[in-house]
Amino acid sequence: MAIIEQPAPVGAPALPAAPTPTRTYGALRRPVATTGWKSWVFTVDHKKLGIMYGVVAMFFFIVGGIEALLIRLQLAAPNGKVLSADVYNQMFTMHATTMVFLFVMPMAAAFANYFIPLQIGARDVAFPRINAFGFWTLVGGGIIVNLSWFLGGAADGGWFMYAPNSGPVFSPSHGVDFWALGLQITGIASLTGAINLIVTVLNMRAPGMSLMKMPVFTWLQLVVQFLLLFAIPVITVALFLLSFQRNFGATFFDVSAGADPLLWQHLFWIFGHPEVYVLILPSFGIISEVLPVFSKKPLFGYPFVVFSGAAIGFVGWGVWAHHMFASGLGPVSVAVFSIATMAIAIPTGVKIVNWTMTLWGGKLRFTAAMHFAVGLIVLFTIGGLSGVTHSVAPSDTQQTDTYYIVAHFHYVLFGGAIFGLFAGFYYWWPKMFGKQLNERLGKANFWFMVIGMNLTFGPMHMIGLQGQPRRMYVWTEARAGEGFFNIAFWNMVASIGAFILAFGVLLFLINVFKTTRSKEVAPLDPWDARTLEWMTTSPPKEHNFDAIPTVHHLDEFFHRKYEQDPNTHEMKQVATAEDILREQEANADKHIHMPSPSYWPIVLAGGLPVIALGIIYSIPVAIVGAAIVVLALFGWSLEPSTAPDSDFDPPASGDGTKELAPLG
Amino acid sequence: MFTNGSKYFIGVTGFSAVVLVIYVVLVDGAVGGAVALASIMLAVGLLAGLALFNRDGDVEVGDAAAPANAVPVGSSLWPLVTTLGIVAMGVGLITHEIVFLLGLTALVAGFVEWVIQGWSESASSDRRFNNAARGRLIHPLEFPVIATVGAGVIVVSFSRIMLAISKTTGAVLFTIVGALVLAGGVFFAVRPNLKKSVAVGLCVIGAVGVVAGGIAGASVGKRDQLVEANEEDHFAHKECGEEKSKYFDFNSEAKVSMRSNPMATIEFVDGKLQARELGLKKLTDRITVQKSNNISVIFRNKTEGEYRLTLFYGEKEVQEGVVEELHNCTQMIESGEEQLLTFRIDRPSIASEKPYKFYVPGVEDQSIEVVVP
Amino acid sequence: MPTSVRRFVAGAAGLSAVALLAGCAKNAPQDTWQPKGPNAQKIDDLQKPVFAIAGIVGLIVFAAVAYAVFRFKDRGQPIPEQTHGKPVLEIGMTILPALLLAGIGVFTFRTIFDLAKTDDTEMVINVTGQQWWWEYDYPVQTDYGITNPIITSGQLVIPTGTKVLLRETSRDVIHSYWIPALNGKRDAVPGRVHYLRLEADKPGIYAGQCTEFCGLSHAVMRMEAVALDKADFAAWVKGQLELADSPAEGTLAKEGESVFLNQCVRCHQVNGLKKADGSPAIAAPEENVWSGAAPNLTHLMTRNTFAGASWDLLTKECRKDVWEAPGGEFGKKYLAGVTEECLNQTDLRRWLRNAPAMKPMYADPTKLGPTDGKYRGMPNLGLSEDDIDKLVAYLATLK
């Protein structure tokens, strides 16, 4: 890690080991290890952090998935006995919380972390230590949220946690406290991450890369970071109110003290609706990369996709009350939000048109990534259209809080967000690990997931329209209707579908396992890709690029490989990826100096869960946590961004280096 | 391994721990002192850990070539601050707690600064280097603390000003101050090459102005209304007889909750009381509300003079044999004004011999019956 | 068949399956597509075309994707020209859906305001939610013979062809009132009063369910709306206004009355019930239950269901007889109430034996710290089998 004085060509023998520094000061040296667990735990490298984000998110995906399977087991037959009412309520609360905050968001963050710097030709993010801090904070928050399972029961108020049901009287266990404080902590992670990536994108693009030459994935992630920047503070306020109500006797949502419980709903959904776009836009970005690559065509209407993404980002702030059409807002508010919600369908529709037109007239190669991308178009369209049906407010008063809504948002979030993430796995795996995921297994993975997902969530449309509400720990034969295809039948189908879906995900894990063990190395440019991240080795070197490329085109890499024949107008290959890499290595920048790893981010992040536990159980413990935080902040502010030369093995000669990421 | 700085701090931490234990054992139940000592221990312990982890702020200490005592020591502020702290603590014990706490703060701050300065001055033979080493270690602590204190002083001063002047003047002043701050911001923004001293000067003038105003405001005290309203808290003794408070904040009860669909509107029109239930067109003299539920009604006075709406809702035995009537009421309001009354009735109508009712005190034979099924 | 085509077929089949099979379940009691009153009908008239439009748009998109997937599969064709889009098409495809949605928007707008009207109300009923049952009280409305407030729970009884306005509120957390056959849902929020229009065309029982998550037993918080024609409704009102009679001396029911006075009257009111000294027995749920209310049992046996409308008071056959009675006979059958032979003793006894085992509630006396010792729901009263026999006999007299 850290110092590369003169980038060595790929495959060059390692330098001979040099003697250790003669003298070190203090208790500990900077953690400059390049191998072993220390190189991961104390790293500030955006790629390592990206991978760790991915691993943690994948872990929580499995946790959330098991929760979902338990829910479907309980509901497979009437009067289910698998879970008690109490545990069931905890289960669906934690399923949603885990999937939203601990899987989709961190997984999107994993891709953002890994690929934004690569796509814009930067060597790291703007604030590498803050990046590490964000990751460890997320881990701490995730642990706190889930710790409640072992300490008297998890949160049981639904992920929307409506007041006053979330108050100390109605939810007496500590579950909601863990939930509120855990999410508060993950909120810190999201917020620091958002600021970091915004600064990175705005300031650290390669020369020549104007905003309108930026890859779409980076663009949509930028929109997401702005959404987070403004949405997270709102939920922070709401969670503070909730925590104070629960832990310190405040009365923000206490009706007998004159409060209006709808305040929580407004706060939650002002955050919650932009949050939906936070979940879906990264996946839109991923397939906007995947579709052009496998169609051998640029994205159709690039500016329209970019601006419709930004439009969704803006209009997304004006539709929160469509989650509250049945809350009794009064006809004027309902009408306004109903129309605004319809309006947001337009930029979303634009995206679907653009993706379809990208395929149109292309040269389509159906790899696993492409399967998932096309799957997203179809499944997201279903989810989008069912969304239009409940933008019609009167219609929504029949559908809201029934399984129809569950069907809708699973088509949007599973068929949309998660399929996009899987497209990303298959597309970027060779870049991240230098090995290619098995394509055959990948396609099987896709088909099981597509069938499983449609069997699980398709019937929920019907269950919902026939009147089965959400969040019920049991349903009864008495309200299931008659005939063979009644609610009971579809509930069973949905439960079976859930296991097929789970098998599909299992295939992915098997694929990862097999690929990790295989010795086969992926080609440098396996997909004939178009963007900058493919212009370096796989996996990329620590400093990403030997020479920062100068950008002339959107899809710069493609245009370096192909040129249009002026006479026949046909695209001709003029260079291979290897040629381009060799040229880069030959013109490598001298003295690349990368930021050094640090203890402080993980120490600082470690203090936050201690504070949370202290607030729940005993204030002195919170003071200890606060002391850790202050200590770490102090240490952090004292620490230079690069370690002194004497910390390295071999000691570096400190002359003439330039700091590329001096902040953070 | 252990740097000179960290050894020093570890020693002080250990010492304060011992003192703490002795103090707790000797002085029974004195929580304040124990907390103070524990804080000192924590603060110094923090610095110990810090010095350890940062190798004394990356300063290479123990430089054999430059004996620590070779440098003449400069002047220092900290003995003075520490002494003042001790004096203030002594004075505080006799007079005010706040003086004691200020003294304690000065003592701790002076002590920490003194220790760090002392350490840095013996770090090497180079004065400039020593100063830098001191800054390295103490600035991350000094700057946030000074900034917090500074912001706190400004906020408190401004609040004293706002509490002292009348409501209208307050609004005007706030507008002017806000406009000035904005103007200042614009001025700095359009003149990026402004001399640093000018910018600092402007800020200092503003800050001094606010602090001076704050001192003046604090010495004048709160405006009369606030003082009286505080003394005459309507809610503290919600009596439905003679109005005691002149400065009751009508807006606090009347605005937000009025939009939340109250159960009924009760109007006092030309000496007659009439009710309109939500959803029903007809006027009525009897409304039905649920038991054990927070119910709101709007009261509108449309009769010349000041009136209030009072609810009688049964009797309660407060002690053995002592029965008290239960009442709830709005404020006195002028003709044309309205108020919201929120109430909760726990016993059904059949539990009371006298019917529950709304009435206007001083007006006979006008009432609205309240039925609680 | 190439994978691409299969993908399309799967997608299209899934969608058409949704459309076709939705009609396959017959008579689901809470079906949102079977309106039985003008308000639900308005919603239905609006949503059916929207579903159709959404379906058509969906099919067009799937067809386009499927065609592209099939037609432009890599068969060795040259690398296509690197075009960046056609602004005319883009703008067109932005305006087209905008126009479509504007059209839907106009009708949506009208329906929203139609469904929010309150000035044509003919009758009001207060609906109060609490964990985990609904209370209904009918304010005095002499036009309908309601000379004294009526209070009931579980089953809301309304006259047919009458524009009823529900005034919803809640005593604890947010609940949501939903009878899909009659109207969409509306939340009952503590501290606020929300309206919901309700009108049934024909006599019958319409099922509903609390749809805002309201804690532990949310799944078993149900309700039913019973529509009676105007004459039957008047008869029902008359019956509800009567006080309960004390059972004859020496009967098992009379013994049951004293068990009730010992145990149940702490929370449950029976209008007309007198203590041993002849003074009226008045329940004090506010001292024992967090919400401050418990179902009034004066006319328990006129209702078909109990415990938040989640269990039947009628045996299976009798229930079927009432629920499936044709419009003309329904009123008579409903008004007959629960007769001796129709009483579903099994569930009622199970309930009396240990209520929280049947419906999860916060009834563990050791865990009532947050509610100052008050229950949320009904505790296990620890009644002996003897007492249960007596109580059932007494409850059966509450008609």
PDB file of C-alpha atoms in Angstrom, chain A residues 511-585:
ATOM      1  CA  ASN A 511     -20.715 -19.135  -8.747  1.00  0.00           C
ATOM      2  CA  VAL A 512     -18.689 -16.732  -6.615  1.00  0.00           C
ATOM      3  CA  PHE A 513     -17.203 -19.627  -4.680  1.00  0.00           C
ATOM      4  CA  LYS A 514     -16.271 -21.536  -7.829  1.00  0.00           C
ATOM      5  CA  THR A 515     -14.819 -18.484  -9.488  1.00  0.00           C
ATOM      6  CA  THR A 516     -12.735 -17.623  -6.463  1.00  0.00           C
ATOM      7  CA  ARG A 517     -11.208 -21.088  -6.468  1.00  0.00           C
ATOM      8  CA  SER A 518     -10.644 -21.232 -10.189  1.00  0.00           C
ATOM      9  CA  LYS A 519      -7.236 -20.306 -11.527  1.00  0.00           C
ATOM     10  CA  GLU A 520      -8.500 -18.993 -14.829  1.00  0.00           C
ATOM     11  CA  VAL A 521      -7.608 -15.359 -15.378  1.00  0.00           C
ATOM     12  CA  ALA A 522     -10.047 -13.072 -17.134  1.00  0.00           C
ATOM     13  CA  PRO A 523      -8.943 -11.276 -20.284  1.00  0.00           C
ATOM     14  CA  LEU A 524      -8.067  -7.623 -19.895  1.00  0.00           C
ATOM     15  CA  ASP A 525     -11.174  -6.410 -21.710  1.00  0.00           C
ATOM     16  CA  PRO A 526     -13.600  -9.325 -21.693  1.00  0.00           C
ATOM     17  CA  TRP A 527     -16.699  -7.379 -22.765  1.00  0.00           C
ATOM     18  CA  ASP A 528     -15.194  -4.958 -25.278  1.00  0.00           C
ATOM     19  CA  ALA A 529     -16.168  -2.200 -22.861  1.00  0.00           C
ATOM     20  CA  ARG A 530     -16.466   1.518 -23.374  1.00  0.00           C
ATOM     21  CA  THR A 531     -15.466   3.410 -20.240  1.00  0.00           C
ATOM     22  CA  LEU A 532     -12.261   4.370 -18.431  1.00  0.00           C
ATOM     23  CA  GLU A 533     -12.341   1.738 -15.704  1.00  0.00           C
ATOM     24  CA  TRP A 534     -11.378  -0.857 -18.326  1.00  0.00           C
ATOM     25  CA  MET A 535      -8.258   1.073 -19.312  1.00  0.00           C
ATOM     26  CA  THR A 536      -6.211  -0.326 -16.478  1.00  0.00           C
ATOM     27  CA  THR A 537      -5.241  -3.754 -15.221  1.00  0.00           C
ATOM     28  CA  SER A 538      -7.770  -6.131 -13.655  1.00  0.00           C
ATOM     29  CA  PRO A 539      -7.886  -5.813 -10.722  1.00  0.00           C
ATOM     30  CA  PRO A 540      -6.648  -2.243 -10.987  1.00  0.00           C
ATOM     31  CA  LYS A 541      -3.383  -1.233  -9.435  1.00  0.00           C
ATOM     32  CA  GLU A 542      -3.503   0.643  -6.185  1.00  0.00           C
ATOM     33  CA  HIS A 543      -3.068   3.912  -7.939  1.00  0.00           C
ATOM     34  CA  ASN A 544      -5.622   2.938 -10.614  1.00  0.00           C
ATOM     35  CA  PHE A 545      -3.861   4.439 -13.613  1.00  0.00           C
ATOM     36  CA  ASP A 546      -0.189   4.640 -14.396  1.00  0.00           C
ATOM     37  CA  ALA A 547      -0.934   7.744 -16.387  1.00  0.00           C
ATOM     38  CA  ILE A 548      -4.121   9.720 -15.966  1.00  0.00           C
ATOM     39  CA  PRO A 549      -5.826   9.565 -19.353  1.00  0.00           C
ATOM     40  CA  THR A 550      -6.945  12.660 -21.173  1.00  0.00           C
ATOM     41  CA  VAL A 551     -10.570  12.338 -22.247  1.00  0.00           C
ATOM     42  CA  HIS A 552     -11.883  13.430 -25.624  1.00  0.00           C
ATOM     43  CA  HIS A 553     -15.112  11.482 -25.949  1.00  0.00           C
ATOM     44  CA  LEU A 554     -17.989  10.081 -24.033  1.00  0.00           C
ATOM     45  CA  ASP A 555     -17.065   6.350 -24.020  1.00  0.00           C
ATOM     46  CA  GLU A 556     -13.382   7.290 -24.294  1.00  0.00           C
ATOM     47  CA  PHE A 557     -12.065   3.735 -24.133  1.00  0.00           C
ATOM     48  CA  PHE A 558     -14.255   2.594 -27.011  1.00  0.00           C
ATOM     49  CA  HIS A 559     -13.107   5.465 -29.174  1.00  0.00           C
ATOM     50  CA  ARG A 560      -9.496   4.627 -28.492  1.00  0.00           C
ATOM     51  CA  LYS A 561     -10.150   1.094 -29.689  1.00  0.00           C
ATOM     52  CA  TYR A 562     -12.395   1.842 -32.646  1.00  0.00           C
ATOM     53  CA  GLU A 563     -12.458   4.454 -35.339  1.00  0.00           C
ATOM     54  CA  GLN A 564     -14.957   5.153 -38.037  1.00  0.00           C
ATOM     55  CA  ASP A 565     -13.733   4.508 -41.525  1.00  0.00           C
ATOM     56  CA  PRO A 566     -14.234   7.888 -43.258  1.00  0.00           C
ATOM     57  CA  ASN A 567     -15.294   6.214 -46.518  1.00  0.00           C
ATOM     58  CA  THR A 568     -17.422   3.238 -45.573  1.00  0.00           C
ATOM     59  CA  HIS A 569     -18.637   4.712 -42.255  1.00  0.00           C
ATOM     60  CA  GLU A 570     -17.917   1.365 -40.690  1.00  0.00           C
ATOM     61  CA  MET A 571     -16.413   1.052 -37.234  1.00  0.00           C
ATOM     62  CA  LYS A 572     -12.933  -0.453 -37.419  1.00  0.00           C
ATOM     63  CA  GLN A 573     -10.838  -1.703 -34.545  1.00  0.00           C
ATOM     64  CA  VAL A 574      -7.587   0.229 -34.411  1.00  0.00           C
ATOM     65  CA  ALA A 575      -6.191  -0.851 -31.063  1.00  0.00           C
ATOM     66  CA  THR A 576      -6.654  -3.537 -28.436  1.00  0.00           C
ATOM     67  CA  ALA A 577      -7.014  -2.982 -24.732  1.00  0.00           C
ATOM     68  CA  GLU A 578      -3.506  -4.403 -24.284  1.00  0.00           C
ATOM     69  CA  ASP A 579      -2.102  -1.818 -26.686  1.00  0.00           C
ATOM     70  CA  ILE A 580      -3.730   0.977 -24.770  1.00  0.00           C
ATOM     71  CA  LEU A 581      -2.538  -0.355 -21.423  1.00  0.00           C
ATOM     72  CA  ARG A 582       1.017  -0.731 -22.739  1.00  0.00           C
ATOM     73  CA  GLU A 583       0.996   2.817 -23.988  1.00  0.00           C
ATOM     74  CA  GLN A 584      -0.180   4.018 -20.615  1.00  0.00           C
ATOM     75  CA  GLU A 585       2.510   2.085 -18.803  1.00  0.00           C
TER      76      GLU A 585
END
